[in-house]
Coordinates of N, CA and C in Angstrom, one line a residue:
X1 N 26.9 -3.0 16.1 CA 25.9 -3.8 16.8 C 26.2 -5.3 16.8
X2 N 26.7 -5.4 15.9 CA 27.0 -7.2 15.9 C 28.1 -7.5 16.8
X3 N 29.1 -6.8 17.1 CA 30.4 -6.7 18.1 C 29.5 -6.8 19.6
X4 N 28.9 -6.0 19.7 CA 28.2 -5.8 20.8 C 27.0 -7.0 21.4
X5 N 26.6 -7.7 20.3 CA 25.7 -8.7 20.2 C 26.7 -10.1 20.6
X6 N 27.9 -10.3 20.1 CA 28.7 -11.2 20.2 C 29.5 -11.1 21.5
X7 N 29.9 -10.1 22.0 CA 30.5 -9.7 23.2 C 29.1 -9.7 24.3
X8 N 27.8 -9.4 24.0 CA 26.7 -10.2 25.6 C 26.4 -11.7 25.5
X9 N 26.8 -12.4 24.3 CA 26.8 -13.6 24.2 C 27.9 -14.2 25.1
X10 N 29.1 -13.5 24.6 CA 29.9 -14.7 25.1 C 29.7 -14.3 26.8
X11 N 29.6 -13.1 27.2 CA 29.1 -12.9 28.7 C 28.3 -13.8 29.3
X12 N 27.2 -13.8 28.7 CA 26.1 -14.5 28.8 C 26.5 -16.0 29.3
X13 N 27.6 -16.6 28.4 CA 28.1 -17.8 28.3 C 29.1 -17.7 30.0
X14 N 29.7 -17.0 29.7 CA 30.6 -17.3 31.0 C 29.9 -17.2 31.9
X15 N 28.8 -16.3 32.4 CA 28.1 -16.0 33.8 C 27.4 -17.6 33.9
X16 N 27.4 -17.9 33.0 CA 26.2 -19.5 32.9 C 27.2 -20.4 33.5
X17 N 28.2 -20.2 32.8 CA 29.2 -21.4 33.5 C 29.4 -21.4 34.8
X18 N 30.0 -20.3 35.3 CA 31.1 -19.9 36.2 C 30.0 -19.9 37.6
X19 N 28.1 -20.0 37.3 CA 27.7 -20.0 37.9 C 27.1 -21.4 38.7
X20 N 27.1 -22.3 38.0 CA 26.8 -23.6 38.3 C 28.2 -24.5 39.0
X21 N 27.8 -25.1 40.2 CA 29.0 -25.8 41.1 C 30.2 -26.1 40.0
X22 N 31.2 -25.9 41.1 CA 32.8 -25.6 40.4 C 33.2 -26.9 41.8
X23 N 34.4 -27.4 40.6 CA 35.2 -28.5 41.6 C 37.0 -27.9 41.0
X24 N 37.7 -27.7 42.2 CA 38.9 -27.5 41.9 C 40.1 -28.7 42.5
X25 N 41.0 -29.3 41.8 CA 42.0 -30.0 42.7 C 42.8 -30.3 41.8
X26 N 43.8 -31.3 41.7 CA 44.6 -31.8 41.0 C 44.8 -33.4 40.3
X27 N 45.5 -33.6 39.1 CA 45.4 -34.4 38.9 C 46.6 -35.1 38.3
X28 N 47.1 -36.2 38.7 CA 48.4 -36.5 38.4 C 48.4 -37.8 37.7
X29 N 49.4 -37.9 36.5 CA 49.7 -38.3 35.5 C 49.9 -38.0 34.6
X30 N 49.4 -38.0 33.5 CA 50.0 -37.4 31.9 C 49.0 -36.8 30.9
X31 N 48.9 -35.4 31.6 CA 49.7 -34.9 32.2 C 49.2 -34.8 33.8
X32 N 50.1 -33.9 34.4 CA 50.3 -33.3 36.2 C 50.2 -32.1 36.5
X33 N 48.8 -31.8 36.9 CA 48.9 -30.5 37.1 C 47.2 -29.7 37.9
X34 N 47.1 -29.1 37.7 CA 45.8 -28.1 38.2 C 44.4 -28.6 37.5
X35 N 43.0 -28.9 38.2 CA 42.1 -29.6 37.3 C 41.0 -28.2 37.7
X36 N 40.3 -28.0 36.9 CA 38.9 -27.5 37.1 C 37.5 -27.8 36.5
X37 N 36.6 -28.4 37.3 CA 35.4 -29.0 36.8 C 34.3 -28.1 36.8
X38 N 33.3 -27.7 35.7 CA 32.3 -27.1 36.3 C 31.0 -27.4 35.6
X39 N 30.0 -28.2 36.7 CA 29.3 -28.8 36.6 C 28.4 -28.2 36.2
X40 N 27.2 -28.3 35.3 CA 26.4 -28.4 34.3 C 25.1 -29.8 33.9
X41 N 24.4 -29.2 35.2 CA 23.6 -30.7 35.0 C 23.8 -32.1 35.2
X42 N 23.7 -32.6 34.3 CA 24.2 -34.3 34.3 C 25.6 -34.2 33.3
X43 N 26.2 -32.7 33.3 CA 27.2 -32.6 32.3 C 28.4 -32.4 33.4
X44 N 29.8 -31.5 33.0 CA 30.1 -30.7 33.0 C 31.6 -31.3 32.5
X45 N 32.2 -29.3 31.9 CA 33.4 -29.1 31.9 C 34.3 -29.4 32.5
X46 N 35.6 -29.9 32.2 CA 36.5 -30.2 33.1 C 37.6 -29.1 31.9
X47 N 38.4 -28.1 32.4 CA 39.9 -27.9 32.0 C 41.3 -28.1 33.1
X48 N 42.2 -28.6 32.5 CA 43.4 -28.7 33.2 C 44.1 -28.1 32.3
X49 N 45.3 -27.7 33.2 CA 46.6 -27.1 33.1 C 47.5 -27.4 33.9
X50 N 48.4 -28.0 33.2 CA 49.4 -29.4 33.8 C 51.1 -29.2 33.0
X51 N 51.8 -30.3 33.4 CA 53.2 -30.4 32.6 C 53.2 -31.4 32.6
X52 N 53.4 -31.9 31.0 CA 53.5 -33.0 30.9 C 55.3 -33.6 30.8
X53 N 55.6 -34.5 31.5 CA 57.1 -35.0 31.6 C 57.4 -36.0 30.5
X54 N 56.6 -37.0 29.6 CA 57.0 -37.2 28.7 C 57.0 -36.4 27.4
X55 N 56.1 -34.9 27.5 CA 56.2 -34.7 25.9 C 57.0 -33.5 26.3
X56 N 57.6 -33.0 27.7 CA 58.7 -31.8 28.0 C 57.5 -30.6 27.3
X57 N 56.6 -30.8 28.3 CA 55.7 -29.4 27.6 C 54.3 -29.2 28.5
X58 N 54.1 -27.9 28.2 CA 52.7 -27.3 28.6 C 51.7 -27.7 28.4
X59 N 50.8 -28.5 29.1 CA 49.4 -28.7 28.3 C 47.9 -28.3 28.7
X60 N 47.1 -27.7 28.1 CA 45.9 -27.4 28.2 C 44.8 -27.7 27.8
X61 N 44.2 -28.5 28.9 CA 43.0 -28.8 28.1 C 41.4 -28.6 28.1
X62 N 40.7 -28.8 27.4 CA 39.1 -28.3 27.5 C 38.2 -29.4 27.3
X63 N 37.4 -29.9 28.3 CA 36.6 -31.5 28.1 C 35.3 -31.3 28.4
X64 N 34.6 -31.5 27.2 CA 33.1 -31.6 27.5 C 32.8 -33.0 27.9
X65 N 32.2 -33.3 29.1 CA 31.8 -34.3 29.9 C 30.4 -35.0 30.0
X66 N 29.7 -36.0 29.4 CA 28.7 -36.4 30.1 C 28.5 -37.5 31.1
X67 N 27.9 -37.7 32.0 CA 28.0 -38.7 32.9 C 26.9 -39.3 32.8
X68 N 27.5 -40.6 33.2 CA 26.4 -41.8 33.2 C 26.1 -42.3 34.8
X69 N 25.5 -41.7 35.7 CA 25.2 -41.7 36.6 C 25.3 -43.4 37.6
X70 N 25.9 -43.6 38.8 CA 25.9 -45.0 39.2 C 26.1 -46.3 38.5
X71 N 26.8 -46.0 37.5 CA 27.3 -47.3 36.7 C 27.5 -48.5 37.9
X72 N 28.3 -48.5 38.9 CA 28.7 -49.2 39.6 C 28.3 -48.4 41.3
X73 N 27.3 -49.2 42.6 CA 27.2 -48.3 43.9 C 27.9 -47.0 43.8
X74 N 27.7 -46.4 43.5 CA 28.3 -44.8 44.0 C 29.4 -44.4 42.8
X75 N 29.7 -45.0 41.9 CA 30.8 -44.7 40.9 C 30.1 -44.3 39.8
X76 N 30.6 -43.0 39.2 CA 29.6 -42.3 38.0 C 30.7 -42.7 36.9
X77 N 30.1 -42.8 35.8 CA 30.8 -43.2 34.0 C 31.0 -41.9 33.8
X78 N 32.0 -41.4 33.6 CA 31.8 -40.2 32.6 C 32.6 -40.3 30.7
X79 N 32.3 -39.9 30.0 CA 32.9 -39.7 28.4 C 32.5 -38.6 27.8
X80 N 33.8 -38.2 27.2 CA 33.5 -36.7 26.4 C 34.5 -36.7 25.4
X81 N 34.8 -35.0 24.6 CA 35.1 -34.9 23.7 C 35.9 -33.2 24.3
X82 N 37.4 -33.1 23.6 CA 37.8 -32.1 24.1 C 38.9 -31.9 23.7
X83 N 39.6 -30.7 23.8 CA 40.9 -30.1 23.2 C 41.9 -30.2 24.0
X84 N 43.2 -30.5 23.1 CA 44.5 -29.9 23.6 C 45.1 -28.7 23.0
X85 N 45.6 -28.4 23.7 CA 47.1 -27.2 23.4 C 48.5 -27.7 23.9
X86 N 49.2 -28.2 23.3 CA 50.7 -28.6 23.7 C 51.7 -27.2 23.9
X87 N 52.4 -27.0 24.3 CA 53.4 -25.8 24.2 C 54.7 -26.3 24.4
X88 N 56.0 -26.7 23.5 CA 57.1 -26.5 24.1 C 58.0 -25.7 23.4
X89 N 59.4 -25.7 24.2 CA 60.1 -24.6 23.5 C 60.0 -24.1 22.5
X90 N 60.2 -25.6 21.4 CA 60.2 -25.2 19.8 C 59.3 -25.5 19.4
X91 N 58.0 -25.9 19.7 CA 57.0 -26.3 18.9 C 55.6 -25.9 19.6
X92 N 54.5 -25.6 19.3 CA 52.9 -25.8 19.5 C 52.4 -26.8 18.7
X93 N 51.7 -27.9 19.9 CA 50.6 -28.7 19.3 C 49.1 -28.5 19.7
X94 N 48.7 -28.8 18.7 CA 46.6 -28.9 18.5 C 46.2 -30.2 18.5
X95 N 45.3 -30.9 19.1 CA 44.4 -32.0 19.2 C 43.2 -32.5 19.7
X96 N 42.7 -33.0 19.7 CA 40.9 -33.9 20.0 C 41.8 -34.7 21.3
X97 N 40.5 -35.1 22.3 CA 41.2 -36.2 22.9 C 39.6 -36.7 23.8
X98 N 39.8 -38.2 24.2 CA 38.2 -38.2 24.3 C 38.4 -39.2 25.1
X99 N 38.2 -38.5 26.4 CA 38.1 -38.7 27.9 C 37.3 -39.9 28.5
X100 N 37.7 -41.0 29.3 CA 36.8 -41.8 29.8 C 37.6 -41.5 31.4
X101 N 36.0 -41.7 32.1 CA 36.8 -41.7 33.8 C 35.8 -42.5 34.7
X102 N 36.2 -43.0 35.9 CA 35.5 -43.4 36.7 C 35.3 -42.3 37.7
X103 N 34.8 -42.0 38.3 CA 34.4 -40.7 39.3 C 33.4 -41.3 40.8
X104 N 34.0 -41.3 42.2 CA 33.3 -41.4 42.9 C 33.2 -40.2 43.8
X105 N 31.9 -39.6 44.4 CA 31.9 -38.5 45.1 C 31.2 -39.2 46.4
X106 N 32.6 -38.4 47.2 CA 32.0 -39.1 49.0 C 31.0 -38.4 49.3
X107 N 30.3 -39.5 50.2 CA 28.7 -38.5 50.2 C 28.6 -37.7 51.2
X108 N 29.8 -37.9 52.7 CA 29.7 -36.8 53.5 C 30.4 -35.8 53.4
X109 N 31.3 -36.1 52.1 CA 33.1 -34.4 52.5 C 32.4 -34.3 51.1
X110 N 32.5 -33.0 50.0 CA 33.1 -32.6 49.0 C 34.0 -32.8 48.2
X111 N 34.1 -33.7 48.0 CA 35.5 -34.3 47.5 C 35.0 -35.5 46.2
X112 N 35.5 -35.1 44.8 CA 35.1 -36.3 44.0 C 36.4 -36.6 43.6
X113 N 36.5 -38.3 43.3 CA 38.3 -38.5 43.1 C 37.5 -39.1 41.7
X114 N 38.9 -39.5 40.5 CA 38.4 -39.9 39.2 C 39.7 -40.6 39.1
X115 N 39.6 -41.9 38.2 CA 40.5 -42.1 37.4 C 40.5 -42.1 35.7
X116 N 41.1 -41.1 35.0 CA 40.6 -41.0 33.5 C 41.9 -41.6 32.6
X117 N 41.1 -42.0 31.3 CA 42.4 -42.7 30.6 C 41.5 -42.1 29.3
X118 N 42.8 -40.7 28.6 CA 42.2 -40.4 27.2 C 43.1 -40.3 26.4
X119 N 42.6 -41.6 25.3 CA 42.8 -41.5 24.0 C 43.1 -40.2 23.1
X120 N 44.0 -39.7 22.5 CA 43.5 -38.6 21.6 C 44.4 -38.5 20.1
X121 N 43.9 -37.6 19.4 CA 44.9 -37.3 18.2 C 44.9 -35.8 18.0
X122 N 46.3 -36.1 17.8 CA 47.7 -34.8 17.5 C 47.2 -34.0 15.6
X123 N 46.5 -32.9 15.5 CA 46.0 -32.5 14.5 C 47.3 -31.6 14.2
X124 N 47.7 -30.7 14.8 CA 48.4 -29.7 14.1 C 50.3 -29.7 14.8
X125 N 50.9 -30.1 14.8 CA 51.2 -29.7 13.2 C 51.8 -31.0 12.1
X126 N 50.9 -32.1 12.9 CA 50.6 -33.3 12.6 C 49.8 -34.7 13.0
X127 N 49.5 -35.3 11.9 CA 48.4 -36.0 12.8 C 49.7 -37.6 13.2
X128 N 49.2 -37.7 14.6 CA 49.3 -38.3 15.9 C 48.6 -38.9 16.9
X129 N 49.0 -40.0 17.1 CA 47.7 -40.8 17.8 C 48.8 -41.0 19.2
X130 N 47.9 -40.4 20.4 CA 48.3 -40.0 22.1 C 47.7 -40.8 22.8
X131 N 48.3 -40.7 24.1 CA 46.9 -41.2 25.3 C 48.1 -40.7 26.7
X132 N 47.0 -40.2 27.0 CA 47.0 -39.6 28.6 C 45.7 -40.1 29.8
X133 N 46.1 -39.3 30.5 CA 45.0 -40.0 31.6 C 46.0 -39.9 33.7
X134 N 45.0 -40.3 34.1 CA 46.0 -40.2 35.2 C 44.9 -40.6 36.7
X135 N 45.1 -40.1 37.7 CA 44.3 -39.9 39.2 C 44.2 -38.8 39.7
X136 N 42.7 -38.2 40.1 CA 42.8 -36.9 40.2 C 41.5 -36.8 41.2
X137 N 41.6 -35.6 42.1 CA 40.8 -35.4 42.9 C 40.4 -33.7 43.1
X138 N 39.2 -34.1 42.9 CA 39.3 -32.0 43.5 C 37.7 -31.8 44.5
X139 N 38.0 -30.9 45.0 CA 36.8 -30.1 46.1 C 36.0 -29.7 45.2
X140 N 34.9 -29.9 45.8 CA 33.6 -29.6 45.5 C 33.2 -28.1 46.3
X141 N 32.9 -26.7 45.9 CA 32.2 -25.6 46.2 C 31.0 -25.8 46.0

């Protein structure tokens, strides 16, 4: 029963996500690669999956987002808190990393572009102080 209880949860969880506006596109810098946003109120998720060219590796990440709506005419604040996964040949890394971005969304096309710069630290399989960040744009569904 508890298997069963934890498996309509996490259902529960995905249908909630996957159902609220999704933004897809790309975002280039460090790292370069595939972005996905999924909005959540005055929130939302952002994961990428990218290559990063200074650390020669895979990276994936998970970013809870809050926005601060019109900081500047038409330009939203966003800050959050969120995971990496490093992958390279001979090693996996774990870490925090804590996202700031500027975000403007045009108000006639679907399209929001961002520029983010995140700080983060390298937990496993050592602690390591990073920063990444980059220019990124993706379509609005």
């Amino acid at each position: 029963m508890k298997k069963i209880a934890i498996m309509v949860g996490i259902l529960v969880l995905v249908v909630s996500i996957f159902s609220a506006p999704l933004a897809v596109g790309i975002k280039v810098g460090e790292p370069t690669g595939l972005y996905v946003r999924n909005y959540m109120g005055n929130n939302h998720i952002g994961f990428t999956a990218a290559w990063s060219f200074s650390h020669n590796s895979f990276d994936l990440y998970g970013d809870y987002n809050w926005i601060y709506p019109n900081l500047l005419q038409g330009i939203d604040f966003h800050y959050g808190l969120g995971a990496v996964a490093r992958v390279r040949e001979e090693s996996f890394n774990v870490g925090l990393r804590f996202p700031f971005s500027f975000n403007y969304d045009f108000p006639q096309v679907p399209i929001v572009v961002f520029l983010e710069v995140a700080p983060g630290i390298g937990i496993i399989p050592d602690f390591k102080f990073n920063i990444g960040g980059g220019l990124g744009f993706a379509y609005k569904f």
